Coordinates of C-alpha atoms (C1' of nucleotides) in Angstrom, one line a residue:
Chain A
X56 CA 0.4 73.3 -91.9
X57 CA 2.6 73.6 -94.9
X58 CA 2.0 71.0 -97.6
X59 CA 4.5 69.4 -99.8
X60 CA 3.7 71.9 -102.6
X61 CA 4.5 75.0 -100.7
X62 CA 7.7 73.7 -99.4
X63 CA 8.8 72.6 -102.9
X64 CA 7.9 75.9 -104.4
X65 CA 9.9 77.8 -101.8
X66 CA 12.9 75.6 -102.4
X67 CA 12.7 75.7 -106.1
X68 CA 12.4 79.5 -106.1
X69 CA 15.4 79.7 -103.8
X70 CA 17.4 77.3 -106.1
X71 CA 16.6 79.5 -109.1
X72 CA 17.7 82.6 -107.3
X73 CA 20.9 81.0 -106.0
X74 CA 21.8 79.7 -109.5
X75 CA 21.0 83.1 -111.0
X76 CA 23.2 85.0 -108.6
X77 CA 26.1 82.7 -109.1
X78 CA 25.9 82.5 -112.9
X79 CA 25.1 86.1 -113.5
X80 CA 28.0 87.1 -111.3
X81 CA 30.4 84.6 -113.0
X82 CA 29.5 85.0 -116.6
X83 CA 27.2 88.1 -116.7
X84 CA 23.5 88.4 -117.3
X85 CA 23.4 88.2 -121.1
X86 CA 25.9 85.4 -121.3
X87 CA 23.9 83.1 -119.0
X88 CA 21.2 81.1 -120.7
X89 CA 18.0 80.1 -119.0
X90 CA 18.6 76.5 -119.9
X91 CA 22.0 76.6 -118.2
X92 CA 20.4 78.3 -115.2
X93 CA 17.6 75.7 -115.0
X94 CA 20.1 72.9 -115.1
X95 CA 22.1 74.3 -112.2
X96 CA 18.9 74.7 -110.3
X97 CA 18.1 71.1 -111.0
X98 CA 14.8 71.8 -112.9
X99 CA 13.6 72.0 -116.4
X100 CA 13.7 75.1 -118.5
X101 CA 10.0 75.7 -118.6
X102 CA 9.7 75.6 -114.8
X103 CA 11.8 78.7 -114.5
X104 CA 9.0 80.5 -116.3
X105 CA 6.4 79.4 -113.8
X106 CA 8.4 81.3 -111.2
X107 CA 9.5 84.3 -113.2
X108 CA 7.9 85.9 -116.2
X109 CA 11.1 87.0 -117.9
X110 CA 14.8 86.5 -117.5
X111 CA 15.3 90.0 -116.2
X112 CA 12.6 89.5 -113.6
X113 CA 14.9 87.0 -112.0
X114 CA 17.6 89.6 -111.7
X115 CA 15.0 92.1 -110.6
X116 CA 13.8 90.0 -107.8
X117 CA 17.4 89.7 -106.5
X118 CA 18.0 93.4 -106.7
X119 CA 14.8 94.2 -104.9
X120 CA 15.7 91.8 -102.1
X121 CA 19.1 93.5 -101.8
X122 CA 17.6 97.0 -101.8
X123 CA 15.0 96.0 -99.3
X124 CA 17.7 94.7 -96.9
X125 CA 19.7 97.9 -97.6
X126 CA 16.7 100.0 -96.8
X127 CA 16.1 98.2 -93.7
X128 CA 19.7 98.6 -92.7
X129 CA 19.6 102.3 -93.4
X130 CA 16.4 102.8 -91.4
X131 CA 17.9 101.2 -88.3
X132 CA 21.3 102.8 -88.7
X133 CA 20.2 106.3 -89.6
X134 CA 21.8 108.9 -87.4
X135 CA 19.3 111.7 -87.2
X136 CA 21.5 114.0 -85.3
X137 CA 23.9 114.9 -88.1
X138 CA 23.0 117.6 -90.7
X139 CA 20.6 116.7 -93.4
X140 CA 23.2 117.1 -96.1
X141 CA 25.4 114.5 -94.5
X142 CA 22.5 112.2 -93.9
X143 CA 21.4 112.3 -97.5
X144 CA 24.8 111.9 -98.9
X145 CA 25.6 108.9 -96.7
X146 CA 22.2 107.4 -97.5
X147 CA 22.5 107.7 -101.2
X148 CA 26.2 106.7 -101.2
X149 CA 25.3 103.5 -99.5
X150 CA 22.9 102.8 -102.2
X151 CA 25.4 103.9 -104.8
X152 CA 28.1 101.6 -103.6
X153 CA 25.6 98.7 -103.2
X154 CA 24.3 99.1 -106.7
X155 CA 27.6 99.7 -108.5
X156 CA 29.0 96.6 -106.9
X157 CA 28.0 94.8 -110.1
X158 CA 27.5 96.9 -113.2
X159 CA 25.5 94.2 -115.0
X160 CA 23.0 93.9 -112.3
X161 CA 22.7 97.5 -111.8
X162 CA 22.3 98.3 -115.4
X163 CA 19.3 96.0 -116.0
X164 CA 17.8 97.0 -112.7
X165 CA 18.1 100.7 -113.3
X166 CA 17.0 100.6 -116.9
X167 CA 13.8 98.8 -115.9
X168 CA 13.3 100.8 -112.7
X169 CA 13.7 104.2 -114.2
X170 CA 12.3 103.6 -117.7
X171 CA 10.0 100.5 -117.5
X172 CA 8.2 99.1 -120.5
X173 CA 4.9 99.3 -118.7
X174 CA 3.5 101.1 -115.7
X175 CA 3.9 98.5 -113.0
X176 CA 2.5 98.2 -109.5
X177 CA 5.7 96.7 -108.2
X178 CA 7.6 99.9 -108.9
X179 CA 5.1 101.9 -107.0
X180 CA 5.4 99.6 -104.0
X181 CA 9.1 100.0 -104.1
X182 CA 8.8 103.7 -104.3
X183 CA 6.5 103.8 -101.3
X184 CA 9.0 101.9 -99.2
X185 CA 11.5 104.6 -100.3
X186 CA 9.3 107.4 -99.3
X187 CA 8.6 105.8 -96.0
X188 CA 12.3 105.8 -95.4
X189 CA 12.9 109.4 -96.4
X190 CA 9.9 111.3 -95.1
X191 CA 10.8 111.0 -91.4
X192 CA 14.3 112.3 -92.1
X193 CA 12.9 115.3 -94.0
X194 CA 10.2 116.0 -91.5
X195 CA 12.8 116.0 -88.8
X196 CA 15.0 118.3 -90.8
X197 CA 12.0 120.6 -91.3
X198 CA 11.4 120.6 -87.5
X199 CA 15.1 121.4 -86.9
X200 CA 14.8 124.3 -89.4
X201 CA 17.1 122.8 -91.9
X202 CA 14.5 122.6 -94.6
X203 CA 11.9 124.9 -95.9
X204 CA 8.4 124.0 -94.7
X205 CA 6.5 125.4 -97.7
X206 CA 7.6 122.7 -100.0
X207 CA 5.9 119.4 -100.8
X208 CA 7.9 116.5 -99.3
X209 CA 7.4 114.5 -102.4
X210 CA 9.1 117.2 -104.4
X211 CA 12.0 117.4 -102.0
X212 CA 12.6 113.6 -102.1
X213 CA 12.2 113.8 -105.8
X214 CA 14.8 116.5 -106.0
X215 CA 17.4 114.4 -104.1
X216 CA 16.5 111.3 -106.1
X217 CA 16.9 113.2 -109.4
X218 CA 20.4 114.2 -108.4
X219 CA 21.2 110.7 -107.4
X220 CA 19.9 109.4 -110.7
X221 CA 22.2 111.9 -112.4
X222 CA 25.2 110.6 -110.4
X223 CA 24.3 107.0 -111.3
X224 CA 23.9 107.8 -114.9
X225 CA 27.2 109.7 -114.9
X226 CA 28.9 106.6 -113.5
X227 CA 27.3 104.4 -116.2
X228 CA 28.4 106.7 -118.9
X229 CA 31.9 106.9 -117.6
X230 CA 31.6 110.6 -116.6
X231 CA 32.0 110.0 -112.9
X232 CA 34.4 107.5 -111.3
X233 CA 33.5 105.7 -108.2
X234 CA 36.1 107.7 -106.2
X235 CA 34.7 111.0 -107.2
X236 CA 31.1 110.1 -106.6
X237 CA 30.8 111.2 -103.1
X238 CA 32.3 114.6 -103.7
X239 CA 30.1 115.1 -106.7
X240 CA 26.9 114.1 -104.9
X241 CA 27.7 116.3 -101.9
X242 CA 28.3 119.2 -104.2
X243 CA 25.0 118.6 -106.0
X244 CA 23.1 118.2 -102.8
X245 CA 24.7 121.3 -101.4
X246 CA 23.6 123.2 -104.5
X247 CA 20.1 121.9 -104.0
X248 CA 20.0 123.1 -100.4
X249 CA 21.6 126.5 -100.9
X250 CA 20.0 127.2 -104.3
X251 CA 21.4 128.2 -107.6
X252 CA 20.2 131.8 -107.3
X253 CA 22.5 134.3 -105.8
X254 CA 21.3 135.3 -102.3
X255 CA 20.5 138.8 -103.4
X256 CA 17.7 137.5 -105.6
X257 CA 15.9 135.9 -102.7
X258 CA 13.7 138.6 -101.5
Chain B
X91 CA 33.4 112.9 -157.3
X92 CA 31.0 110.5 -155.7
X93 CA 31.2 106.9 -156.9
X94 CA 28.5 104.4 -157.2
X95 CA 29.4 102.9 -153.8
X96 CA 29.0 106.0 -151.8
X97 CA 25.7 106.8 -153.4
X98 CA 24.3 103.3 -152.8
X99 CA 25.5 103.3 -149.3
X100 CA 23.7 106.6 -148.6
X101 CA 20.5 105.3 -150.2
X102 CA 20.6 102.0 -148.4
X103 CA 21.1 103.6 -145.1
X104 CA 18.2 106.0 -145.7
X105 CA 16.0 103.1 -146.8
X106 CA 16.8 101.2 -143.6
X107 CA 16.0 104.3 -141.5
X108 CA 12.7 104.9 -143.4
X109 CA 11.6 101.4 -143.0
X110 CA 12.6 101.4 -139.4
X111 CA 10.6 104.5 -138.6
X112 CA 7.6 103.2 -140.3
X113 CA 7.6 99.8 -138.9
X114 CA 8.7 100.8 -135.4
X115 CA 5.9 103.3 -135.3
X116 CA 3.3 100.9 -136.7
X117 CA 4.1 97.8 -134.8
X118 CA 6.5 98.8 -132.1
X119 CA 10.2 98.2 -131.7
X120 CA 10.1 94.7 -130.3
X121 CA 7.4 93.4 -132.6
X122 CA 9.4 94.4 -135.7
X123 CA 11.8 91.8 -136.9
X124 CA 15.0 92.7 -138.7
X125 CA 14.1 90.4 -141.6
X126 CA 10.9 92.2 -142.1
X127 CA 12.6 95.5 -141.9
X128 CA 15.3 94.4 -144.4
X129 CA 12.6 93.2 -146.8
X130 CA 10.8 96.6 -146.7
X131 CA 14.1 98.3 -147.3
X132 CA 14.7 96.0 -150.3
X133 CA 17.8 94.4 -149.0
X134 CA 19.0 91.2 -147.3
X135 CA 18.9 90.7 -143.6
X136 CA 22.7 90.6 -143.3
X137 CA 23.1 93.9 -145.0
X138 CA 21.3 95.7 -142.2
X139 CA 24.2 94.6 -139.9
X140 CA 26.8 96.3 -142.1
X141 CA 25.0 99.6 -141.5
X142 CA 24.1 99.1 -137.8
X143 CA 25.6 97.0 -135.2
X144 CA 22.5 96.1 -133.3
X145 CA 18.8 96.5 -133.7
X146 CA 18.5 99.2 -131.1
X147 CA 21.3 101.1 -132.8
X148 CA 18.9 101.7 -135.7
X149 CA 16.4 103.3 -133.3
X150 CA 19.2 105.1 -131.6
X151 CA 20.4 106.7 -134.8
X152 CA 16.9 108.0 -135.5
X153 CA 16.6 109.4 -132.0
X154 CA 19.9 111.2 -132.2
X155 CA 18.9 112.7 -135.5
X156 CA 15.7 113.9 -134.0
X157 CA 17.5 115.3 -130.9
X158 CA 20.0 117.0 -133.1
X159 CA 17.4 118.8 -135.1
X160 CA 15.6 119.6 -131.9
X161 CA 18.7 121.1 -130.4
X162 CA 19.4 123.1 -133.5
X163 CA 15.8 124.4 -133.4
X164 CA 16.2 125.3 -129.7
X165 CA 19.5 127.1 -130.3
X166 CA 18.1 129.3 -133.0
X167 CA 14.8 129.9 -131.2
X168 CA 16.1 130.5 -127.8
X169 CA 14.8 133.7 -126.3
X170 CA 17.5 134.9 -124.0
X171 CA 15.5 137.8 -122.6
X172 CA 13.2 135.8 -120.4
X173 CA 14.1 134.6 -117.0
X174 CA 16.4 131.6 -116.7
X175 CA 13.6 129.5 -115.0
X176 CA 11.3 130.0 -118.0
X177 CA 14.1 129.3 -120.5
X178 CA 15.0 126.1 -118.9
X179 CA 11.5 124.9 -118.4
X180 CA 10.6 125.6 -122.0
X181 CA 13.8 124.0 -123.3
X182 CA 13.4 120.8 -121.3
X183 CA 9.7 120.7 -122.0
X184 CA 10.4 120.8 -125.7
X185 CA 12.6 117.8 -125.3
X186 CA 10.1 116.1 -123.0
X187 CA 7.3 116.5 -125.6
X188 CA 9.5 115.4 -128.3
X189 CA 10.7 112.3 -126.5
X190 CA 7.3 111.2 -125.1
X191 CA 5.8 111.4 -128.5
X192 CA 6.5 107.7 -128.8
X193 CA 7.0 105.8 -125.6
X194 CA 8.7 102.8 -127.3
X195 CA 11.4 105.0 -129.0
X196 CA 11.9 107.0 -125.9
X197 CA 12.3 104.0 -123.6
X198 CA 15.0 102.2 -125.6
X199 CA 16.7 105.5 -126.1
X200 CA 16.7 106.6 -122.5
X201 CA 17.6 103.2 -121.2
X202 CA 20.7 103.1 -123.4
X203 CA 21.5 106.8 -122.9
X204 CA 21.3 107.0 -119.2
X205 CA 22.4 103.5 -118.4
X206 CA 24.5 102.2 -121.3
X207 CA 26.1 98.8 -121.3
X208 CA 29.5 100.1 -122.1
X209 CA 31.1 103.5 -121.9
X210 CA 30.7 104.9 -125.4
X211 CA 32.2 107.8 -127.2
X212 CA 29.0 108.5 -129.0
X213 CA 27.3 109.4 -125.7
X214 CA 30.0 111.8 -124.8
X215 CA 29.7 113.6 -128.2
X216 CA 26.0 113.9 -127.6
X217 CA 26.6 115.3 -124.2
X218 CA 29.0 117.8 -125.5
X219 CA 26.5 119.2 -128.0
X220 CA 24.1 119.4 -125.0
X221 CA 26.6 121.4 -123.0
X222 CA 27.4 123.7 -125.9
X223 CA 23.7 124.5 -126.0
X224 CA 23.3 125.2 -122.3
X225 CA 26.5 126.9 -121.3
X226 CA 25.8 130.2 -123.1
X227 CA 22.4 130.3 -121.5
X228 CA 23.9 129.8 -118.1
X229 CA 26.7 132.3 -118.6
X230 CA 24.3 134.9 -119.7
X231 CA 22.2 134.2 -116.6
X232 CA 25.3 134.5 -114.5
X233 CA 26.0 137.8 -116.2
X234 CA 22.5 139.0 -115.5
X235 CA 22.9 138.1 -111.9
X236 CA 20.3 135.3 -112.0
X237 CA 22.8 132.6 -111.2
X238 CA 25.6 132.2 -108.7
X239 CA 29.0 132.6 -110.1
X240 CA 30.8 130.4 -107.7
X241 CA 29.4 127.2 -109.1
X242 CA 30.8 125.0 -111.8
X243 CA 28.7 125.3 -114.9
X244 CA 28.9 121.5 -115.4
X245 CA 27.3 121.0 -112.0
X246 CA 24.5 123.5 -112.8
X247 CA 23.7 121.8 -116.1
X248 CA 23.9 118.5 -114.3
X249 CA 21.5 119.7 -111.7
X250 CA 18.8 120.7 -114.2
X251 CA 19.4 117.6 -116.2
X252 CA 19.0 115.4 -113.1
X253 CA 15.6 117.0 -112.4
X254 CA 14.7 116.4 -116.0
X255 CA 15.7 112.8 -115.7
X256 CA 13.4 112.5 -112.7
X257 CA 10.5 113.9 -114.6
X258 CA 11.0 111.6 -117.5
X259 CA 11.4 108.6 -115.2
X260 CA 8.3 109.7 -113.4
X261 CA 6.4 109.7 -116.7
X262 CA 7.6 106.3 -117.6
X263 CA 6.6 104.9 -114.2
X264 CA 3.2 106.4 -114.4
X265 CA 3.8 108.9 -111.6
X266 CA 3.5 112.0 -113.7
X267 CA 1.0 112.5 -116.5
X268 CA 1.9 114.5 -119.6
X269 CA -0.4 117.3 -118.6
X270 CA 1.2 117.7 -115.1
X271 CA 4.7 117.6 -116.4
X272 CA 5.3 121.3 -117.0
X273 CA 4.0 122.3 -113.6
X274 CA 6.1 119.6 -111.9
X275 CA 9.3 120.6 -113.8
X276 CA 8.8 124.2 -113.0
X277 CA 8.3 123.5 -109.4
X278 CA 11.5 121.4 -109.3
X279 CA 13.5 124.0 -111.1
X280 CA 12.3 126.7 -108.9
X281 CA 13.3 124.6 -105.9
X282 CA 16.7 124.3 -107.4
X283 CA 17.1 128.0 -107.9
X284 CA 15.7 129.1 -104.6
X285 CA 17.2 126.3 -102.6
X286 CA 15.8 123.9 -100.1
X287 CA 17.2 125.5 -97.1
X288 CA 15.2 128.2 -95.4
X289 CA 16.6 131.6 -96.1
X290 CA 17.6 132.1 -92.5
X291 CA 20.2 129.4 -92.8
X292 CA 22.0 131.1 -95.7
X293 CA 24.6 133.1 -93.9
Chain C
dA5 C1' -7.6 52.9 -101.2
dA6 C1' -9.4 54.5 -105.3
dT7 C1' -10.7 58.2 -108.2
dT8 C1' -10.7 62.5 -109.9
dA9 C1' -9.5 67.3 -110.0
dA10 C1' -5.9 70.7 -109.6
dA11 C1' -1.3 72.2 -109.5
dG12 C1' 3.2 71.8 -111.2
dT13 C1' 6.8 70.2 -114.5
dT14 C1' 9.0 69.4 -118.8
dG15 C1' 11.6 69.7 -123.2
dA16 C1' 10.5 69.9 -128.1
dC17 C1' 9.4 73.8 -130.6
dC18 C1' 9.0 78.7 -132.5
dG19 C1' 10.6 83.2 -133.9
dC20 C1' 14.1 86.4 -133.6
dG21 C1' 18.7 88.8 -133.2
dG22 C1' 23.0 88.3 -134.8
dT23 C1' 27.1 85.8 -137.6
dC24 C1' 29.7 84.4 -141.5
dA25 C1' 31.5 81.9 -145.5
dA26 C1' 30.3 82.2 -150.1
dC27 C1' 29.1 85.2 -153.6
dT28 C1' 28.5 89.7 -156.4
dT29 C1' 29.6 94.4 -157.5
dT30 C1' 32.7 98.2 -157.8
dC31 C1' 37.2 100.1 -158.0
dT32 C1' 42.1 100.3 -159.5
dC33 C1' 45.9 99.9 -162.2
dC34 C1' 48.2 98.4 -166.3
Chain D
dG268 C1' 39.1 96.6 -171.5
dG269 C1' 40.6 93.0 -168.6
dA270 C1' 42.4 91.1 -164.3
dG271 C1' 42.9 91.2 -159.7
dA272 C1' 41.8 93.5 -155.3
dA273 C1' 38.6 95.5 -152.3
dA274 C1' 34.2 96.5 -150.7
dG275 C1' 29.6 95.2 -150.2
dT276 C1' 25.7 91.7 -150.1
dT277 C1' 23.3 87.7 -148.8
dG278 C1' 20.5 84.0 -146.6
dA279 C1' 21.5 79.5 -144.3
dC280 C1' 22.7 78.9 -139.8
dC281 C1' 23.3 79.3 -134.5
dG282 C1' 21.9 80.1 -129.8
dC283 C1' 18.7 82.0 -126.9
dG284 C1' 14.3 83.7 -124.7
dG285 C1' 9.9 82.3 -124.3
dT286 C1' 5.6 79.0 -125.2
dC287 C1' 2.6 75.1 -124.6
dA288 C1' 0.5 70.6 -125.1
dA289 C1' 1.5 66.4 -122.9
dC290 C1' 2.8 64.5 -118.7
dT291 C1' 3.7 63.9 -113.5
dT292 C1' 2.8 64.9 -108.8
dT293 C1' -0.1 66.4 -105.0
dA294 C1' -4.6 67.4 -102.9
dA295 C1' -9.4 66.6 -102.1
dT296 C1' -13.3 63.5 -101.9
dT297 C1' -15.8 59.4 -101.1

DNA sequence: AATTAAAGTTGACCGCGGTCAACTTTCTCC
DNA sequence: GGAGAAAGTTGACCGCGGTCAACTTTAATT
């Protein structure tokens, strides 16, 4: 049976997350102080740090929850009968729209995900869930003859992810507007599939 | 003629940069305080902020100087007679080695370059110098028949850059070791050139 | 129920990044 | 050269993220 402690811990953690989402959305991540957040969650400042190690960890936890639910949604909704290009574009565009919903959240999350201070197991876990989602799609595409079979699946997923990273970065730097994103990503993915070499070079 | 002011400003700026490089290298970026840095540069704390807007701007200035000199070096040393694949790998690997020399520097730099807080003109300038470096290479490759001519050069550079971002991110997350980097990048670039589609699909 | 150990909470406190009003140095114009 | 303006410098100060020793609450034991 669940003791008082476990219950309280769950509730406190939830209260922190709720306060965080509200305040970060309202005032932005940087402008929200931990003390303020703790007050809204009805706890002392120090307590926050027994649930999360750093301020950005709070935001990170939220983002991972979101991404997890997004991944779950994608897995169940995936339509495997459309061409790979469309599948990938739609998949990454879902994530793109999700993540660009709130620039502040996305920035901190991507900064720490793509260029973390330390090598971290959490990142690898997240990556694995990613790969579990993509591999079946790619294997099926290979089976359907849409994808070369002599390539490492890891490199293929990496290839798409790299181009997605480029798109995200382009949006952050103001190079790509939200409305252009899908066209740009599709063009990049098409390039990846068809190759940059002229056909004549492929022996 | 140059007045006392201009001269002092140049010298002070230089002193700040020198102190920054030394301290950031010795103790790391986060562990170095502005007060300490100012002391070593022989000025007051406040003065630092009339030369740089934030702490990470100092590091940023250094990185941009480095990258500029690297780009210059690459431009003059570029050997245009080797295949495009080799050119691109060697070019990006130079940058990779340069940037991974100091993880701390690279992290802050890449976080702010790829996912900046605000859209910033400085980034666009830097990108332009990038493109100026790459476009001639690609045009020449197009002329030599190594590259499709129906593609936007911007998308091609983007494609390579995206894969480079992936490599860097992989290194930061501990997925790719320095020694494996070149092999990985070459594989990715080769994929990009040859395409992920099986040849039979290319009509 | 009483006692003690373990787990959880707290806010005063620290060091740092960044600001700004007061101050000093340099320039300009007569 | 002197007076006033303009530019540059400074460190006390502020607010915040993060720590920790003292304290409170829950669990385990007899």
